[in-house]
Short mmCIF file of C-alpha atoms (C1' of nucleotides) in Angstrom, two decimals:
data_model
loop_
_atom_site.label_atom_id
_atom_site.label_comp_id
_atom_site.label_asym_id
_atom_site.label_seq_id
_atom_site.Cartn_x
_atom_site.Cartn_y
_atom_site.Cartn_z
CA UNK A 15 -0.13 0.02 0.07
CA UNK A 16 1.61 3.34 -0.98
CA UNK A 17 2.03 5.85 1.47
CA UNK A 18 -0.19 9.34 0.95
CA UNK A 19 3.22 11.98 0.95
CA UNK A 20 1.48 15.42 0.67
CA UNK A 21 2.48 17.69 -1.47
CA UNK A 22 2.78 20.26 0.44
CA UNK A 23 5.07 19.86 3.37
CA UNK A 24 2.65 19.93 6.71
CA UNK A 25 5.35 20.58 8.71
CA UNK A 26 7.25 23.61 8.80
CA UNK A 27 9.84 24.68 11.96
CA UNK A 28 7.18 27.16 13.30
CA UNK A 29 4.41 25.52 13.20
CA UNK A 30 6.28 22.47 15.07
CA UNK A 31 7.45 25.62 17.64
CA UNK A 32 3.64 26.87 17.95
CA UNK A 33 2.20 23.67 18.87
CA UNK A 34 4.45 22.94 20.87
CA UNK A 35 3.74 26.02 22.76
CA UNK A 36 0.49 25.39 22.92
CA UNK A 37 1.37 21.40 24.33
CA UNK A 38 3.79 23.04 27.13
CA UNK A 39 1.47 26.01 28.09
CA UNK A 40 -1.78 23.65 28.72
CA UNK A 41 -0.44 20.17 30.42
CA UNK A 42 3.89 20.86 31.29
CA UNK A 43 7.09 19.64 30.09
CA UNK A 44 6.03 16.44 30.66
CA UNK A 45 2.71 15.65 28.68
CA UNK A 46 5.69 17.96 25.35
CA UNK A 47 6.46 14.02 24.19
CA UNK A 48 7.63 13.62 20.26
CA UNK A 49 4.52 11.21 19.87
CA UNK A 50 2.33 13.42 21.21
CA UNK A 51 3.40 16.78 19.32
CA UNK A 52 3.03 15.34 16.77
CA UNK A 53 -0.12 13.58 17.18
CA UNK A 54 -1.44 17.55 17.24
CA UNK A 55 0.29 18.05 14.03
CA UNK A 56 -1.30 15.19 12.19
CA UNK A 57 1.79 13.48 11.72
CA UNK A 58 3.90 10.67 12.38
CA UNK A 59 6.36 11.72 15.33
CA UNK A 60 10.17 10.63 13.02
CA UNK A 61 9.52 13.50 10.78
CA UNK A 62 9.27 16.34 13.64
CA UNK A 63 13.55 15.23 12.60
CA UNK A 64 13.59 16.64 9.41
CA UNK A 65 13.03 19.88 10.33
CA UNK A 66 14.71 19.37 13.89
CA UNK A 67 17.94 17.43 15.25
CA UNK A 68 16.99 16.75 18.86
CA UNK A 69 14.08 17.38 21.22
CA UNK A 70 16.28 19.85 22.69
CA UNK A 71 16.49 21.49 19.96
CA UNK A 72 12.96 22.09 19.67
CA UNK A 73 12.91 22.43 22.99
CA UNK A 74 15.16 25.75 22.40
CA UNK A 75 13.19 27.15 19.56
CA UNK A 76 9.92 27.68 22.04
CA UNK A 77 12.43 29.46 24.13
CA UNK A 78 13.65 32.05 22.00
CA UNK A 79 10.22 32.21 20.29
CA UNK A 80 9.04 32.79 23.73
CA UNK A 81 11.64 35.78 24.76
CA UNK A 82 10.63 37.17 21.29
CA UNK A 83 7.76 37.97 22.16
CA UNK A 84 9.32 40.99 24.43
CA UNK A 85 9.49 44.20 23.17
CA UNK A 86 12.71 46.04 23.12
CA UNK A 87 11.74 48.84 21.09
CA UNK A 88 11.52 51.53 24.91
CA UNK A 89 15.91 51.85 24.37
CA UNK A 90 17.31 54.21 23.19
CA UNK A 91 14.68 57.46 23.05
CA UNK A 92 13.91 59.15 26.83
CA UNK A 93 14.82 58.20 30.14
CA UNK A 94 16.41 54.27 31.67
CA UNK A 95 14.17 54.20 33.99
CA UNK A 96 11.01 54.96 32.42
CA UNK A 97 11.99 52.36 29.09
CA UNK A 98 13.18 49.64 32.05
CA UNK A 99 9.52 49.75 33.90
CA UNK A 100 8.14 49.39 30.56
CA UNK A 101 10.29 46.86 29.43
CA UNK A 102 9.35 44.81 32.77
CA UNK A 103 6.50 45.25 32.45
CA UNK A 104 7.04 43.19 28.73
CA UNK A 105 8.52 40.73 29.61
CA UNK A 106 6.48 40.19 32.52
CA UNK A 107 3.99 39.27 29.99
CA UNK A 108 5.62 37.48 27.79
CA UNK A 109 6.73 35.11 30.47
CA UNK A 110 3.96 34.66 32.66
CA UNK A 111 1.66 33.82 29.22
CA UNK A 112 4.28 30.37 29.52
CA UNK A 113 4.99 29.82 32.98
CA UNK A 114 6.00 26.69 32.76
CA UNK A 115 8.96 27.72 30.65
CA UNK A 116 9.93 29.97 32.54
CA UNK A 117 12.31 27.29 34.83
CA UNK A 118 14.35 26.46 31.12
CA UNK A 119 14.20 30.40 30.27
CA UNK A 120 16.21 31.83 33.70
CA UNK A 121 19.25 30.17 32.94
CA UNK A 122 20.11 32.09 30.72
CA UNK A 123 20.19 33.16 26.88
CA UNK A 124 22.76 30.32 25.78
CA UNK A 125 23.12 30.89 21.85
CA UNK A 126 19.28 31.86 21.26
CA UNK A 127 20.10 34.62 19.36
CA UNK A 128 16.23 36.36 20.73
CA UNK A 129 17.44 35.93 24.99
CA UNK A 130 20.85 37.31 23.06
CA UNK A 131 19.73 40.54 21.65
CA UNK A 132 17.32 40.62 24.87
CA UNK A 133 20.35 40.92 27.37
CA UNK A 134 22.59 42.86 24.53
CA UNK A 135 19.28 45.92 24.82
CA UNK A 136 18.57 46.10 27.94
CA UNK A 137 22.67 46.43 29.30
CA UNK A 138 23.28 48.80 26.56
CA UNK A 139 20.83 50.87 27.37
CA UNK A 140 21.77 51.38 30.95
CA UNK A 141 25.80 51.87 30.19
CA UNK A 142 24.36 54.64 27.60
CA UNK A 143 22.67 56.49 29.95
CA UNK A 144 25.65 56.93 32.61
CA UNK A 145 25.02 53.51 34.38
CA UNK A 146 29.51 51.48 34.99
CA UNK A 147 29.22 48.11 33.75
CA UNK A 148 29.37 46.87 36.97
CA UNK A 149 26.00 48.94 38.16
CA UNK A 150 24.64 48.06 34.79
CA UNK A 151 25.11 44.27 35.11
CA UNK A 152 23.44 44.12 38.19
CA UNK A 153 20.77 45.97 38.20
CA UNK A 154 19.95 44.05 34.79
CA UNK A 155 20.23 40.85 36.84
CA UNK A 156 17.81 42.25 39.37
CA UNK A 157 15.38 42.66 37.22
CA UNK A 158 15.19 39.24 35.30
CA UNK A 159 15.27 37.84 38.85
CA UNK A 160 12.29 39.86 39.97
CA UNK A 161 10.22 39.56 36.86
CA UNK A 162 10.88 35.36 36.62
CA UNK A 163 10.27 35.71 40.23
CA UNK A 164 6.87 36.68 39.39
CA UNK A 165 5.88 34.59 36.50
CA UNK A 166 7.03 31.32 37.63
CA UNK A 167 2.63 30.76 39.08
CA UNK A 168 0.98 32.78 41.04
CA UNK A 169 2.04 34.04 44.78
CA UNK A 170 -1.66 34.45 45.69
CA UNK A 171 -2.87 30.93 44.32
CA UNK A 172 -0.08 29.04 46.13
CA UNK A 173 -2.68 28.97 49.37
CA UNK A 174 -5.04 26.72 50.07
CA UNK A 175 -9.33 28.60 49.51
CA UNK A 176 -10.04 25.89 53.10
CA UNK A 177 -10.12 27.96 55.30
CA UNK A 178 -9.46 24.75 58.13
CA UNK A 179 -6.09 24.30 56.88
CA UNK A 180 -5.28 27.47 59.03
CA UNK A 181 -7.15 27.48 62.03
CA UNK A 182 -5.23 27.07 64.62
CA UNK A 183 -2.28 26.17 63.47
CA UNK A 184 -1.77 29.73 60.96
CA UNK A 185 -3.79 32.26 62.43
CA UNK A 186 -1.18 34.64 61.20
CA UNK A 187 -2.80 33.58 57.59
CA UNK A 188 -6.72 32.97 58.18
CA UNK A 189 -8.09 35.50 55.53
CA UNK A 190 -5.56 33.17 53.22
CA UNK A 191 -8.50 31.42 51.74
CA UNK A 192 -9.84 34.66 50.37
CA UNK A 193 -6.56 34.88 48.41
CA UNK A 194 -7.87 32.45 45.59
CA UNK A 195 -10.53 34.88 44.38
CA UNK A 196 -8.63 38.18 44.32
CA UNK A 197 -5.84 36.38 42.96
CA UNK A 198 -5.27 38.49 39.65
CA UNK A 199 -5.40 41.67 41.79
CA UNK A 200 -2.81 39.88 44.83
CA UNK A 201 -0.52 38.27 41.50
CA UNK A 202 -0.88 41.54 39.74
CA UNK A 203 -0.26 44.67 43.12
CA UNK A 204 2.79 42.57 44.22
CA UNK A 205 4.07 42.60 40.42
CA UNK A 206 3.69 46.07 40.48
CA UNK A 207 5.03 47.29 44.23
CA UNK A 208 8.10 45.52 43.49
CA UNK A 209 8.66 47.22 39.95
CA UNK A 210 8.39 50.40 41.66
CA UNK A 211 10.49 50.24 44.05
CA UNK A 212 13.32 48.69 42.43
CA UNK A 213 12.86 51.63 39.42
CA UNK A 214 12.95 54.58 41.68
CA UNK A 215 15.20 53.05 44.36
CA UNK A 216 17.80 51.98 41.12
CA UNK A 217 16.53 56.56 40.40
CA UNK A 218 17.84 57.14 43.75
CA UNK A 219 21.25 54.80 43.28
CA UNK A 220 21.67 57.08 39.83
CA UNK A 221 21.44 60.46 41.47
CA UNK A 222 24.85 59.25 44.11
CA UNK A 223 27.00 57.40 41.07
CA UNK A 224 26.82 59.07 37.93
CA UNK A 225 24.95 62.49 38.50
CA UNK A 226 27.69 62.68 42.05
CA UNK A 227 30.73 61.26 39.14
CA UNK B 25 15.16 -19.30 48.51
CA UNK B 26 14.20 -17.20 51.27
CA UNK B 27 13.95 -14.01 50.55
CA UNK B 28 16.28 -11.96 52.74
CA UNK B 29 14.78 -9.62 55.39
CA UNK B 30 16.94 -6.53 57.15
CA UNK B 31 16.24 -7.33 61.03
CA UNK B 32 16.38 -3.68 61.23
CA UNK B 33 14.44 -1.76 58.26
CA UNK B 34 16.87 -0.08 55.71
CA UNK B 35 14.17 2.58 54.79
CA UNK B 36 12.41 5.71 56.51
CA UNK B 37 10.61 8.41 54.86
CA UNK B 38 13.95 10.21 56.37
CA UNK B 39 16.28 8.13 54.85
CA UNK B 40 13.86 8.89 51.23
CA UNK B 41 14.25 11.85 51.67
CA UNK B 42 18.00 13.02 51.67
CA UNK B 43 18.76 10.63 49.21
CA UNK B 44 15.64 12.24 47.19
CA UNK B 45 17.23 15.92 47.26
CA UNK B 46 20.92 14.55 46.91
CA UNK B 47 19.66 12.87 43.13
CA UNK B 48 17.61 15.98 42.45
CA UNK B 49 20.13 18.69 42.98
CA UNK B 50 22.86 16.14 40.88
CA UNK B 51 20.85 15.62 38.15
CA UNK B 52 17.62 17.06 38.43
CA UNK B 53 14.00 15.90 37.98
CA UNK B 54 14.13 14.02 35.34
CA UNK B 55 16.94 11.69 36.42
CA UNK B 56 14.71 11.53 40.54
CA UNK B 57 12.70 8.24 38.95
CA UNK B 58 11.09 5.26 41.10
CA UNK B 59 14.23 3.11 39.87
CA UNK B 60 17.17 5.08 40.54
CA UNK B 61 15.76 6.23 43.97
CA UNK B 62 15.71 2.81 44.97
CA UNK B 63 18.95 1.72 43.51
CA UNK B 64 20.76 4.81 45.81
CA UNK B 65 18.80 3.43 48.09
CA UNK B 66 20.38 -0.23 48.29
CA UNK B 67 15.98 -1.28 47.92
CA UNK B 68 14.21 -2.22 44.90
CA UNK B 69 11.71 0.37 43.31
CA UNK B 70 8.32 -1.48 44.83
CA UNK B 71 9.71 -1.02 48.41
CA UNK B 72 9.18 2.36 49.03
CA UNK B 73 5.27 2.34 48.63
CA UNK B 74 6.10 0.95 51.87
CA UNK B 75 7.00 4.55 53.53
CA UNK B 76 4.75 7.09 50.54
CA UNK B 77 1.76 6.23 48.83
CA UNK B 78 3.14 8.10 45.18
CA UNK B 79 6.04 9.13 43.88
CA UNK B 80 3.89 12.42 44.15
CA UNK B 81 4.38 12.57 47.99
CA UNK B 82 8.26 12.11 48.16
CA UNK B 83 8.08 15.25 45.60
CA UNK B 84 5.99 17.33 48.74
CA UNK B 85 8.61 16.03 51.78
CA UNK B 86 11.39 17.11 49.74
CA UNK B 87 10.17 20.72 49.32
CA UNK B 88 9.30 20.73 52.62
CA UNK B 89 11.80 19.89 53.92
CA UNK B 90 13.95 22.20 51.85
CA UNK B 91 12.00 24.90 53.30
CA UNK B 92 12.35 23.94 57.19
CA UNK B 93 16.02 24.81 57.01
CA UNK B 94 14.65 28.55 56.48
CA UNK B 95 15.33 30.19 59.19
CA UNK B 96 12.34 32.01 61.32
CA UNK B 97 13.68 33.37 64.17
CA UNK B 98 14.51 36.67 63.55
CA UNK B 99 11.10 37.59 63.37
CA UNK B 100 9.16 38.90 66.30
CA UNK B 101 12.51 40.71 67.38
CA UNK B 102 13.70 44.01 66.82
CA UNK B 103 12.85 46.10 63.47
CA UNK B 104 11.10 44.48 60.63
CA UNK B 105 12.99 46.33 57.42
CA UNK B 106 15.69 44.21 59.02
CA UNK B 107 14.74 40.38 59.90
CA UNK B 108 13.06 41.00 56.45
CA UNK B 109 16.29 41.40 55.12
CA UNK B 110 17.79 38.41 56.97
CA UNK B 111 15.26 35.87 56.51
CA UNK B 112 15.55 36.89 52.76
CA UNK B 113 18.63 35.54 52.98
CA UNK B 114 19.15 33.03 54.78
CA UNK B 115 15.72 31.93 52.67
CA UNK B 116 17.69 31.82 48.48
CA UNK B 117 20.49 30.19 50.70
CA UNK B 118 18.09 27.60 51.08
CA UNK B 119 16.53 27.49 47.87
CA UNK B 120 19.29 28.25 45.85
CA UNK B 121 20.86 25.14 47.20
CA UNK B 122 17.96 22.97 45.48
CA UNK B 123 17.47 25.25 42.00
CA UNK B 124 16.40 22.54 40.46
CA UNK B 125 13.21 22.90 43.93
CA UNK B 126 12.76 26.01 43.25
CA UNK B 127 9.87 25.94 40.13
CA UNK B 128 7.75 23.71 42.45
CA UNK B 129 8.60 25.32 45.69
CA UNK B 130 7.53 29.04 44.64
CA UNK B 131 3.94 27.30 43.63
CA UNK B 132 3.01 28.07 46.64
CA UNK B 133 2.16 26.38 50.49
CA UNK B 134 -0.53 24.04 49.13
CA UNK B 135 -0.98 22.28 52.04
CA UNK B 136 2.96 21.43 53.38
CA UNK B 137 3.61 22.85 56.85
CA UNK B 138 7.07 24.32 57.12
CA UNK B 139 5.73 26.03 53.63
CA UNK B 140 2.86 27.03 55.39
CA UNK B 141 4.96 28.55 58.84
CA UNK B 142 6.96 31.06 56.63
CA UNK B 143 4.07 31.94 55.08
CA UNK B 144 2.08 32.74 58.42
CA UNK B 145 5.75 33.94 59.89
CA UNK B 146 6.10 36.53 57.15
CA UNK B 147 2.84 37.48 56.93
CA UNK B 148 2.41 37.60 60.72
CA UNK B 149 5.71 40.47 61.52
CA UNK B 150 4.84 43.01 58.86
CA UNK B 151 0.94 42.92 60.31
CA UNK B 152 2.62 42.94 64.10
CA UNK B 153 4.82 45.71 62.75
CA UNK B 154 1.54 47.41 61.68
CA UNK B 155 1.70 47.52 58.32
CA UNK B 156 -2.04 47.15 56.75
CA UNK B 157 -2.42 43.59 55.61
CA UNK B 158 -2.90 44.31 51.76
CA UNK B 159 0.18 45.93 52.43
CA UNK B 160 2.03 43.01 54.48
CA UNK B 161 0.44 40.97 51.19
CA UNK B 162 2.26 42.48 48.58
CA UNK B 163 5.48 43.03 50.12
CA UNK B 164 5.78 38.95 51.08
CA UNK B 165 5.03 38.21 47.31
CA UNK B 166 7.33 40.27 45.92
CA UNK B 167 9.99 39.42 47.82
CA UNK B 168 9.10 36.06 47.35
CA UNK B 169 9.37 37.12 43.55
CA UNK B 170 12.68 38.16 44.37
CA UNK B 171 13.91 35.34 46.07
CA UNK B 172 12.97 32.59 43.96
CA UNK B 173 13.59 34.40 40.42
CA UNK B 174 17.49 34.24 42.44
CA UNK B 175 17.18 31.18 43.34
CA UNK B 176 16.27 29.94 39.76
CA UNK B 177 19.67 29.48 38.05
CA UNK B 178 22.93 31.39 38.28
CA UNK B 179 22.13 34.43 35.96
CA UNK B 180 26.01 35.45 35.19
CA UNK B 181 26.24 31.40 34.23
CA UNK B 182 23.62 32.02 30.87
CA UNK B 183 26.01 34.04 28.93
CA UNK B 184 28.88 31.92 27.48
CA UNK B 185 32.26 32.59 27.83
CA UNK B 186 33.04 32.12 24.05
CA UNK B 187 33.99 35.67 22.82
CA UNK B 188 32.94 34.96 18.84
CA UNK B 189 28.68 34.70 20.45
CA UNK B 190 29.31 38.28 21.13
CA UNK B 191 31.48 40.01 18.71
CA UNK B 192 29.71 41.86 15.71
CA UNK B 193 26.31 40.72 16.42
CA UNK B 194 26.03 41.41 19.65
CA UNK B 195 28.47 44.83 20.89
CA UNK B 196 26.94 45.07 24.10
CA UNK B 197 28.10 41.93 24.89
CA UNK B 198 31.30 41.84 24.33
CA UNK B 199 32.32 41.61 27.57
CA UNK B 200 30.05 39.44 28.41
CA UNK B 201 32.41 36.31 28.36
CA UNK B 202 34.05 36.95 31.16
CA UNK B 203 30.88 36.87 33.44
CA UNK B 204 31.25 33.21 34.17
CA UNK B 205 34.35 33.73 35.78
CA UNK B 206 32.94 36.03 38.31
CA UNK B 207 29.80 34.08 38.53
CA UNK B 208 29.17 33.90 42.36
CA UNK B 209 30.15 38.16 42.69
CA UNK B 210 28.33 38.68 39.73
CA UNK B 211 24.60 37.04 41.38
CA UNK B 212 25.32 37.52 45.09
CA UNK B 213 25.56 41.10 44.23
CA UNK B 214 22.32 41.60 41.73
CA UNK B 215 20.68 39.52 44.69
CA UNK B 216 22.13 42.24 47.09
CA UNK B 217 21.86 44.65 45.09
CA UNK B 218 18.04 43.97 44.37
CA UNK B 219 17.57 43.04 48.17
CA UNK B 220 19.20 45.83 49.80
CA UNK B 221 16.84 48.48 47.34
CA UNK B 222 13.74 46.47 48.01
CA UNK B 223 13.58 47.21 51.26
CA UNK B 224 15.22 50.49 51.37
CA UNK B 225 11.89 51.45 49.96
CA UNK B 226 9.79 50.29 51.13
CA UNK B 227 10.88 51.28 54.83
CA UNK B 228 10.70 55.06 52.98
CA UNK B 229 6.40 53.65 51.71
CA UNK B 230 6.73 52.86 55.49
CA UNK B 231 7.37 55.98 56.41
CA UNK B 232 4.43 57.14 54.50
CA UNK B 233 1.89 54.93 55.21
CA UNK B 234 2.46 53.84 58.84
CA UNK B 235 4.14 56.57 60.64
CA UNK B 236 1.90 59.12 59.16
CA UNK B 237 -1.55 57.60 59.93
"C1'" DG C 30 8.58 -3.91 55.70
"C1'" DT C 31 11.19 -5.97 51.86
"C1'" DC C 32 11.24 -8.62 49.11
"C1'" DT C 33 10.74 -11.38 43.60
"C1'" DA C 34 7.79 -10.47 39.76
"C1'" DT C 35 4.46 -8.16 36.37
"C1'" DA C 36 0.34 -5.27 34.09
"C1'" DT C 37 0.87 -2.14 31.21
"C1'" DG C 38 2.29 1.67 29.20
"C1'" DA C 39 4.91 6.01 27.28
"C1'" DT C 40 10.05 7.67 25.63
"C1'" DG C 41 13.61 9.65 22.18
"C1'" DA C 42 15.64 8.15 18.12
"C1'" DT C 43 16.96 5.37 13.41
"C1'" DA C 44 16.55 2.43 9.48
"C1'" DG C 45 14.60 1.94 5.46
"C1'" DA C 46 10.61 1.92 2.30
"C1'" DC C 47 7.69 4.70 -0.90
"C1'" DG D 30 9.83 14.36 3.68
"C1'" DT D 31 5.94 11.49 5.62
"C1'" DC D 32 5.94 6.90 6.51
"C1'" DT D 33 6.23 1.72 8.63
"C1'" DA D 34 8.03 -0.44 11.75
"C1'" DT D 35 11.35 -1.21 15.84
"C1'" DC D 36 14.84 -0.61 19.87
"C1'" DA D 37 15.77 -0.17 23.97
"C1'" DT D 38 14.83 1.75 27.95
"C1'" DC D 39 12.04 3.89 30.59
"C1'" DA D 40 8.29 4.39 34.09
"C1'" DT D 41 4.49 3.98 38.19
"C1'" DA D 42 2.46 0.78 40.40
"C1'" DT D 43 -0.05 -3.74 42.39
"C1'" DA D 44 -0.14 -8.81 43.97
"C1'" DG D 45 1.06 -11.81 46.53
"C1'" DA D 46 5.07 -14.68 48.97
"C1'" DC D 47 8.24 -14.82 53.04
#
DNA sequence: GTCTATATGATGATAGAC
DNA sequence: GTCTATCATCATATAGAC
């Protein structure tokens, strides 16, 4: 029996990356197997190897496609502190849309082009603004720590909504069962509070380190 | 042939948790299978099920054992800002010793006793110091974001040490290949800078929100 | 409380047909 | 460039002997 072979390729690197991202988002890294991915693409697993050498190469492409969503156009115009704030928000938006990928993404840019371009833009903007290199590095790292941590998963949703969990044993948390109901407010509020605090602190430091030079 | 059965139990929940943590740290979550765990314990995989109902229960116990390492005794004595700073350092020390567990830990306390005790202590200390509940929640969440993000993995080690990666294409990163050599300084420096900035900012906010009340 | 044996099914990757 | 077929390996979990 002849094997049906489509005249037009049904696979492409882009389509594979899109579907892989969707599986990763919906069901986590464990669900992302080559068979499962192929099934959702309407092909069999071995076909994937015509487009990527290994499964890890697929994951790398997923990671870089996520980072490529981060807008970097705010750098190079206007105040560095304003740009840093806007960038942190886009960065968080991109990561928080794919929380299962955050542990992987947080391991750094490696050889991924979009991740390297991101680091280049942030660091470049800080140095251009007058920050000494050692400060620019540490500010960039601290911002990434905060954004990655806030994208790993909801703080508020980590608390059980059963009040009896807290009664007696954890008296200060007696209202924690209500966190789930307003998790968005809590998580967004914590992010914005931390972001504003960090950027305002860096502005104060800037006055001492750069302006006073 | 009779089955050799030791007079003293060779397994215990504590020993299982210790060895599971060691495997998780050395080789990651993927390497932590029941067979592998049993092998390192000198038994066969099914024996583990006499001590834990499922593999997930083992993971939960590992997670709580890590959080149990976080010292909480600084709360309730002295200034809240000093306690918060010391706590963040212990917290990071505990998490950074087990980076492969951070994504799991960051999902919140769930029903794990040590994690609930930690949340109870931090939140309680802030409220006791006079912070309104909504601020205490957001400060606690922001701190966890920062600590978790800084424990996921090294910032500095994420950059390849091959200078040719950056040449031409990422001019601002032309010195990034040197980050690996001093990754400890960079990561610790970024953490301490971010921590000091956050706590100092919260102190300023405290003067506005609580003292001015 | 640990053992042997086994059920049951998934995994990443390759060879070679078409 | 996708297919079938298959390899070698791994997984979590249960039943019942001792």
